[in-house]
Coordinates of C-alpha atoms and ligand atoms in Angstrom, one line a residue:
M1 CA -14.6 -3.0 -29.9
Q2 CA -16.4 0.3 -30.0
V3 CA -17.4 1.3 -26.4
V4 CA -20.3 3.7 -26.0
F5 CA -19.4 6.6 -23.7
D6 CA -22.4 8.0 -21.8
D7 CA -20.6 10.8 -20.1
P8 CA -19.5 13.5 -22.7
R9 CA -16.8 14.7 -20.2
L10 CA -15.0 11.5 -20.9
K11 CA -14.7 11.9 -24.7
P12 CA -11.6 14.3 -24.6
I13 CA -10.0 12.1 -21.9
R14 CA -10.5 9.1 -24.0
D15 CA -8.6 10.7 -26.9
Q16 CA -5.7 11.6 -24.5
V17 CA -5.6 8.1 -23.0
E18 CA -5.6 6.5 -26.5
A19 CA -2.8 8.9 -27.5
G20 CA -0.8 8.1 -24.3
Q21 CA -0.9 11.7 -23.1
R22 CA -0.8 12.8 -19.4
L23 CA -4.1 13.7 -17.8
S24 CA -4.6 17.0 -15.9
F25 CA -5.9 17.7 -12.4
E26 CA -9.3 18.7 -14.0
D27 CA -9.3 15.4 -15.9
G28 CA -8.8 13.6 -12.6
V29 CA -11.7 15.3 -11.0
A30 CA -13.9 14.5 -14.0
L31 CA -12.9 10.9 -13.8
Y32 CA -13.8 10.7 -10.1
R33 CA -17.1 12.4 -10.8
T34 CA -18.3 10.3 -13.7
P35 CA -21.0 7.8 -13.0
D36 CA -19.9 5.9 -16.2
I37 CA -17.9 3.2 -14.5
L38 CA -17.7 1.0 -17.6
A39 CA -16.1 3.7 -19.7
L40 CA -13.7 4.3 -16.9
G41 CA -12.9 0.6 -16.7
Y42 CA -12.4 0.4 -20.5
L43 CA -9.9 3.2 -20.4
A44 CA -8.1 2.0 -17.3
N45 CA -7.9 -1.5 -18.8
L46 CA -6.4 -0.1 -22.0
V47 CA -3.5 1.4 -20.0
R48 CA -3.2 -1.7 -17.8
E49 CA -3.0 -4.1 -20.8
R50 CA -0.6 -1.7 -22.6
L51 CA 1.8 -2.0 -19.6
H52 CA 1.3 -5.5 -18.5
G53 CA -0.9 -7.4 -20.9
S54 CA -2.8 -10.0 -18.9
K55 CA 0.0 -10.6 -16.4
T56 CA -1.2 -10.3 -12.8
Y57 CA 1.3 -10.2 -10.0
F58 CA 1.2 -11.6 -6.5
N59 CA 3.8 -12.5 -3.9
V60 CA 4.4 -14.9 -1.0
N61 CA 4.7 -12.6 1.9
R62 CA 4.1 -12.4 5.6
H63 CA 2.9 -9.3 7.5
I64 CA 4.6 -8.7 10.9
N65 CA 3.3 -6.0 13.2
P66 CA 5.8 -5.8 16.1
T67 CA 3.7 -3.5 18.3
D68 CA 0.2 -1.9 18.2
V69 CA 1.3 0.7 20.8
C70 CA 1.0 4.1 19.2
V71 CA 1.3 7.7 20.5
A72 CA -0.6 9.1 17.5
S73 CA -4.3 8.2 18.3
C74 CA -5.4 8.8 14.7
R75 CA -9.2 8.9 14.3
L76 CA -8.9 6.8 11.2
C77 CA -7.3 3.9 13.0
A78 CA -8.6 0.9 15.0
F79 CA -5.2 -0.7 15.4
G80 CA -3.1 1.7 17.5
K81 CA -3.5 1.4 21.3
R82 CA -2.2 3.5 24.2
V83 CA 0.8 2.1 26.0
R84 CA -1.2 1.4 29.1
D85 CA -4.1 -0.3 27.3
P86 CA -4.4 -3.8 28.7
K87 CA -5.2 -5.0 25.1
A88 CA -2.0 -3.5 23.7
Y89 CA 1.0 -5.7 22.8
T90 CA 4.7 -5.3 22.0
M91 CA 6.7 -8.3 20.8
S92 CA 10.2 -9.0 22.1
L93 CA 12.9 -9.3 19.5
E94 CA 12.9 -13.0 20.0
E95 CA 9.1 -13.1 19.4
V96 CA 9.5 -11.0 16.1
W97 CA 12.1 -13.4 14.8
Q98 CA 10.1 -16.5 15.9
R99 CA 6.9 -15.1 14.4
A100 CA 8.6 -14.5 11.1
G101 CA 9.2 -18.2 10.7
E102 CA 5.7 -19.3 11.7
G103 CA 2.7 -19.9 9.7
W104 CA 2.5 -21.6 6.4
S105 CA 5.4 -23.7 5.1
E106 CA 5.5 -21.8 1.7
A107 CA 8.8 -20.1 1.5
V108 CA 8.1 -16.3 1.8
T109 CA 10.1 -13.8 -0.3
E110 CA 9.0 -10.7 1.7
F111 CA 8.3 -9.6 5.2
H112 CA 6.0 -6.6 5.4
I113 CA 6.8 -4.9 8.7
V114 CA 4.8 -2.0 10.1
G115 CA 3.6 -1.0 13.6
G116 CA 2.5 1.8 15.9
L117 CA 4.6 4.8 17.0
H118 CA 5.9 3.3 20.3
P119 CA 7.1 5.8 22.8
E120 CA 10.0 3.6 24.1
L121 CA 11.3 1.4 21.3
T122 CA 14.5 2.9 19.9
L123 CA 16.0 3.1 16.5
D124 CA 18.7 0.6 17.8
W125 CA 15.9 -1.8 18.7
F126 CA 14.5 -1.7 15.2
C127 CA 17.9 -2.0 13.6
E128 CA 18.6 -5.1 15.8
M129 CA 15.3 -6.5 14.7
L130 CA 16.2 -6.0 11.0
R131 CA 19.7 -7.5 11.5
G132 CA 18.2 -10.5 13.3
L133 CA 15.7 -11.1 10.5
K134 CA 18.4 -10.9 7.8
Q135 CA 20.6 -13.3 9.7
R136 CA 17.8 -15.8 10.1
F137 CA 16.1 -15.3 6.7
P138 CA 18.9 -14.0 4.4
G139 CA 16.8 -14.5 1.2
V140 CA 13.8 -12.6 2.4
H141 CA 13.2 -9.0 1.3
L142 CA 12.5 -6.7 4.3
K143 CA 9.8 -4.1 3.2
A144 CA 9.7 -2.2 6.5
F145 CA 8.4 0.9 8.2
T146 CA 6.1 3.6 6.7
M147 CA 7.4 7.2 6.1
V148 CA 5.5 8.1 9.3
E149 CA 7.5 5.6 11.4
I150 CA 10.7 6.7 9.9
A151 CA 10.0 10.4 10.6
Y152 CA 9.0 9.6 14.2
L153 CA 12.1 7.5 14.9
A154 CA 14.3 10.3 13.4
R155 CA 12.7 12.9 15.7
R156 CA 13.0 10.7 18.8
S157 CA 16.6 9.8 18.0
K158 CA 17.4 13.5 17.3
I159 CA 19.0 12.7 13.9
S160 CA 18.0 13.5 10.4
I161 CA 15.6 11.4 8.3
R162 CA 18.4 10.7 5.9
E163 CA 20.6 9.2 8.7
T164 CA 17.7 7.2 10.1
L165 CA 17.1 5.7 6.7
E166 CA 20.8 5.0 6.2
R167 CA 21.0 3.2 9.5
M168 CA 18.0 1.1 8.7
R169 CA 19.2 0.3 5.2
D170 CA 22.6 -0.7 6.6
A171 CA 20.8 -3.0 9.1
G172 CA 18.8 -4.8 6.4
M173 CA 15.8 -2.7 5.3
D174 CA 15.4 -3.3 1.6
S175 CA 12.4 -1.1 0.8
L176 CA 9.5 0.7 2.4
P177 CA 5.7 0.0 2.2
G178 CA 3.3 2.7 1.1
G179 CA 1.3 3.3 4.3
G180 CA 0.7 6.5 6.3
A181 CA 0.2 8.7 3.3
E182 CA -3.6 8.8 4.1
I183 CA -4.7 12.0 2.3
F184 CA -2.3 14.9 1.8
N185 CA -5.0 17.7 2.0
E186 CA -4.3 19.5 5.3
R187 CA -7.9 20.2 6.3
V188 CA -8.9 16.6 6.1
R189 CA -5.6 15.3 7.4
R190 CA -6.0 17.4 10.5
I191 CA -9.2 15.6 11.3
I192 CA -8.4 12.0 10.5
C193 CA -4.7 11.9 11.7
D194 CA -3.8 15.2 13.4
H195 CA -0.7 13.9 15.2
K196 CA 1.0 12.4 12.1
I197 CA 3.5 14.1 9.9
D198 CA 1.9 16.3 7.3
G199 CA 1.6 15.5 3.6
N200 CA 4.8 17.5 2.6
E201 CA 6.8 15.6 5.3
W202 CA 5.5 12.3 4.0
L203 CA 6.6 13.2 0.5
E204 CA 9.9 14.6 1.7
T205 CA 10.7 11.3 3.6
A206 CA 9.8 9.3 0.5
R207 CA 12.0 11.6 -1.6
I208 CA 15.0 11.0 0.7
A209 CA 14.4 7.3 0.8
H210 CA 14.4 7.2 -3.0
Q211 CA 17.5 9.4 -3.2
L212 CA 19.2 6.7 -1.1
G213 CA 18.3 4.1 -3.6
L214 CA 15.4 2.6 -1.5
R215 CA 12.3 1.9 -3.5
S216 CA 8.9 2.3 -1.8
N217 CA 5.2 2.0 -2.4
C218 CA 2.6 4.7 -2.0
T219 CA -1.0 4.7 -0.9
M220 CA -4.1 6.9 -0.4
L221 CA -6.8 6.4 2.1
Y222 CA -10.2 7.3 0.7
G223 CA -13.9 7.0 1.8
H224 CA -13.8 9.2 4.8
L225 CA -14.1 13.1 4.7
E226 CA -12.2 13.8 1.5
N227 CA -13.7 14.9 -1.8
E228 CA -12.8 14.4 -5.5
E229 CA -10.4 17.4 -5.5
D230 CA -8.5 16.1 -2.5
R231 CA -8.1 12.7 -4.0
T232 CA -6.9 14.1 -7.3
D233 CA -4.5 16.5 -5.6
H234 CA -3.1 13.5 -3.7
L235 CA -2.5 11.5 -6.9
V236 CA -1.0 14.5 -8.7
R237 CA 1.5 15.1 -5.8
L238 CA 2.5 11.4 -5.9
R239 CA 2.9 11.7 -9.7
A240 CA 5.1 14.8 -9.4
L241 CA 7.4 13.1 -6.9
Q242 CA 7.6 10.1 -9.1
D243 CA 8.7 12.3 -12.1
E244 CA 11.6 13.4 -9.9
T245 CA 12.7 10.1 -8.3
Q246 CA 11.2 7.1 -10.1
G247 CA 11.2 5.5 -6.6
F248 CA 7.6 4.4 -6.3
V249 CA 6.9 0.8 -7.4
T250 CA 3.3 0.3 -6.7
Y251 CA 0.3 2.5 -5.7
I252 CA -2.4 1.0 -3.4
P253 CA -5.7 2.8 -2.9
L254 CA -6.9 2.0 0.6
A255 CA -10.6 2.1 1.4
F256 CA -11.4 3.4 4.9
H257 CA -12.8 0.8 7.2
P258 CA -14.7 2.6 10.0
D259 CA -15.5 -0.1 12.6
N260 CA -13.9 0.4 16.0
T261 CA -12.6 3.9 15.0
P262 CA -13.8 7.3 16.3
L263 CA -15.2 7.8 12.8
Q264 CA -17.4 4.7 12.8
H265 CA -20.5 6.8 11.9
I266 CA -19.0 7.1 8.3
P267 CA -20.5 4.4 6.0
R268 CA -18.2 1.9 4.4
T269 CA -17.1 2.5 0.8
T270 CA -19.1 0.7 -1.9
G271 CA -17.7 -1.7 -4.5
F272 CA -18.4 1.0 -7.1
S273 CA -16.1 3.5 -5.4
D274 CA -13.4 0.8 -4.7
I275 CA -13.3 -0.1 -8.4
K276 CA -13.4 3.6 -9.4
N277 CA -10.4 4.4 -7.2
I278 CA -8.4 1.6 -8.9
A279 CA -9.3 2.9 -12.4
V280 CA -8.7 6.6 -11.8
A281 CA -5.3 5.8 -10.3
R282 CA -4.3 3.7 -13.3
L283 CA -5.3 6.6 -15.6
M284 CA -3.7 9.4 -13.5
L285 CA -0.5 7.7 -12.3
D286 CA 1.1 7.3 -15.7
N287 CA 4.6 7.0 -14.2
I288 CA 3.9 4.4 -11.5
P289 CA 4.3 0.9 -12.9
H290 CA 1.9 -1.1 -10.7
I291 CA -1.6 -0.6 -9.2
K292 CA -2.4 -3.0 -6.4
A293 CA -5.9 -4.3 -5.6
Y294 CA -5.2 -5.2 -2.0
W295 CA -7.5 -8.2 -1.6
V296 CA -7.7 -8.0 2.2
M297 CA -9.2 -4.5 1.9
M298 CA -11.3 -5.0 -1.2
T299 CA -12.4 -8.7 -0.7
P300 CA -11.1 -11.3 -3.1
R301 CA -14.2 -11.0 -5.4
M302 CA -13.9 -7.2 -5.8
A303 CA -10.1 -7.6 -6.3
Q304 CA -10.8 -10.0 -9.2
I305 CA -13.1 -7.4 -10.8
A306 CA -10.4 -4.7 -10.2
L307 CA -8.1 -6.8 -12.5
K308 CA -10.2 -5.7 -15.4
F309 CA -10.4 -2.1 -14.2
G310 CA -6.7 -1.1 -14.1
A311 CA -5.1 -3.3 -11.3
D312 CA -2.3 -5.6 -12.1
D313 CA -1.4 -6.9 -8.6
L314 CA -3.2 -8.5 -5.7
D315 CA -0.6 -8.3 -2.9
G316 CA 0.2 -11.7 -1.4
T317 CA -0.4 -14.5 1.1
I318 CA 0.0 -12.1 4.1
V319 CA -0.7 -14.9 6.7
E320 CA -1.6 -12.6 9.5
E321 CA -3.3 -9.2 8.9
R322 CA -4.2 -7.0 11.9
I323 CA -4.8 -3.4 10.7
Y324 CA -7.8 -4.0 8.6
H325 CA -9.2 -6.8 10.8
D326 CA -9.1 -4.5 13.9
A327 CA -11.2 -2.1 11.8
G328 CA -13.8 -4.7 10.9
A329 CA -12.5 -6.5 7.8
T330 CA -14.4 -9.7 7.2
T331 CA -11.9 -11.2 4.8
S332 CA -9.6 -14.0 5.9
Q333 CA -6.3 -13.0 7.5
G334 CA -4.2 -14.8 4.8
M335 CA -4.4 -16.7 1.6
R336 CA -2.4 -19.7 0.3
R337 CA -0.3 -19.3 -2.8
S338 CA -2.5 -21.9 -4.6
E339 CA -5.6 -19.9 -3.7
L340 CA -4.1 -16.7 -5.2
L341 CA -3.2 -18.6 -8.4
Q342 CA -6.7 -19.8 -8.7
L343 CA -8.2 -16.4 -7.9
I344 CA -6.2 -14.8 -10.7
R345 CA -6.9 -17.6 -13.2
K346 CA -10.6 -17.5 -12.5
A347 CA -10.6 -13.8 -13.2
G348 CA -9.2 -14.6 -16.7
R349 CA -5.7 -13.3 -16.0
E350 CA -2.3 -14.8 -16.1
P351 CA -0.7 -15.2 -12.6
V352 CA 3.0 -14.2 -12.1
E353 CA 4.6 -14.7 -8.8
R354 CA 6.9 -11.8 -8.2
D355 CA 9.4 -10.6 -5.5
T356 CA 8.9 -7.2 -3.9
L357 CA 10.6 -5.5 -6.9
Y358 CA 8.5 -7.4 -9.4
R359 CA 11.2 -9.8 -10.6
P360 CA 9.5 -13.2 -11.5
V361 CA 10.0 -15.9 -8.9
Q362 CA 10.4 -19.5 -10.0
R363 CA 9.6 -22.3 -7.6
T364 CA 10.9 -25.8 -7.3
E365 CA 9.1 -27.7 -4.5
S366 CA 9.3 -25.4 -1.4
T367 CA 12.3 -23.3 -2.5
F368 CA 12.4 -20.4 -5.0
T369 CA 14.8 -18.5 -7.2
V370 CA 14.4 -15.0 -8.3
L371 CA 14.8 -14.6 -12.1
V372 CA 16.9 -11.6 -12.9
Ligands
LIG401 O1 -1.1 3.4 6.8 C1 -5.2 2.3 9.0 C2 -4.5 2.3 6.6 C3 -2.4 1.5 6.1 C4 -7.3 2.0 8.6 O2 3.0 -1.0 0.6 C5 -6.7 2.0 7.4 O3 2.5 -3.0 -0.3 C6 -8.6 1.6 6.4 O4 -0.3 0.7 4.0 N1 -9.3 1.6 7.5 C7 -1.6 0.3 6.3 N2 -7.3 1.8 6.3 C8 -1.8 -0.7 5.1 C9 -0.8 -0.3 4.0 C10 -0.5 -1.3 3.0 C11 -1.3 -2.4 2.8 C12 -0.9 -3.4 1.9 C13 0.2 -3.3 1.1 C14 1.0 -2.2 1.3 C15 2.2 -2.0 0.5 C16 0.7 -1.2 2.2 O5 -3.7 1.2 6.3 C17 -2.2 2.6 7.1 C18 -3.4 3.4 6.8 O6 -3.3 4.2 5.7 N3 -5.4 2.2 7.7 N4 -6.4 2.2 9.6 C19 -8.7 1.8 8.7 N5 -9.4 1.9 9.8

């Protein structure tokens, strides 16, 4: 099929993508600036199908947020609460373990565990939580704690990030989710999350995790105060670390949801920019295998469209999502496995249930085996 490219800036990029060559920072900025979303989609889909054909991955997972108490007070966030806020909650260990087993009967393969930066919960408490989960759910992968949580716990425990990660790994942590990266540019980061670790510290924590053999995801928060250069810089820095460690599994672009945050005057992102962020990522991140269209964030309909614009993954069943719903998300809090299958098929793609590390999962009734 001969696709007409309206934007002349995309012609040399097209040649490079077709030849499988790496795109530069300048190319990234041009991709973010182009209004030619269909040409962008064509190129991103070319790469997506080269890597994965029509396969579209999802998993059966459950989110657990043990606490929303957070000392950071980031302007981007509607989830974190001060310790004395009457609306704040902190689960006991028993509650975490009980919550993990609740919800739908479908056997989960992953717990996705993240929370606020609590001023009192200790590293030992989190290790106990992990050990208790592993004991009760030995077959479930524990994807737990953002780089920000790891760095915070290391500082509070007065030990290195390496030792913190080693202790958590030994307690049962299998990999790390991609949150907390936000945007690496210091000017913008200072405004949206000034009490968090900076971009270099986020990358260094990921580097150490990868060196210890732990895989992780990575994210970028867009649609607030950042510009095209900031976004491209973020992707290029993730790509450089990936060249070094090969530790990132999936990249997830996260659209800023402003409701109930101090930045609620900022308008919501459009479907156009959500799709564009998927496509540019697929083209720039030539060394990260998977691009996730997080359906909670994008809405299921836009996530379906994203599957033709570079994304090959939709995330999972989730069961109970809080971070985006506190910030005004109108999507449901979870989705059944059968609904995800249908969503992917209706988008003209081939669903593949995966575990956290993208090994196919085969189900018989309510049990599952990971095919290695
Ligand atoms: O770290 C917080 C972002 C992240 C808001 O690794 C917000 O598989 C938008 O990282 N509007 C948490 N975004 C979510 C996350 C994630 C989600 C799904 C899958 C994976 C994975 C990771 O959400 C936070 C922050 O970057 N966030 N507040 C907000 N108001």
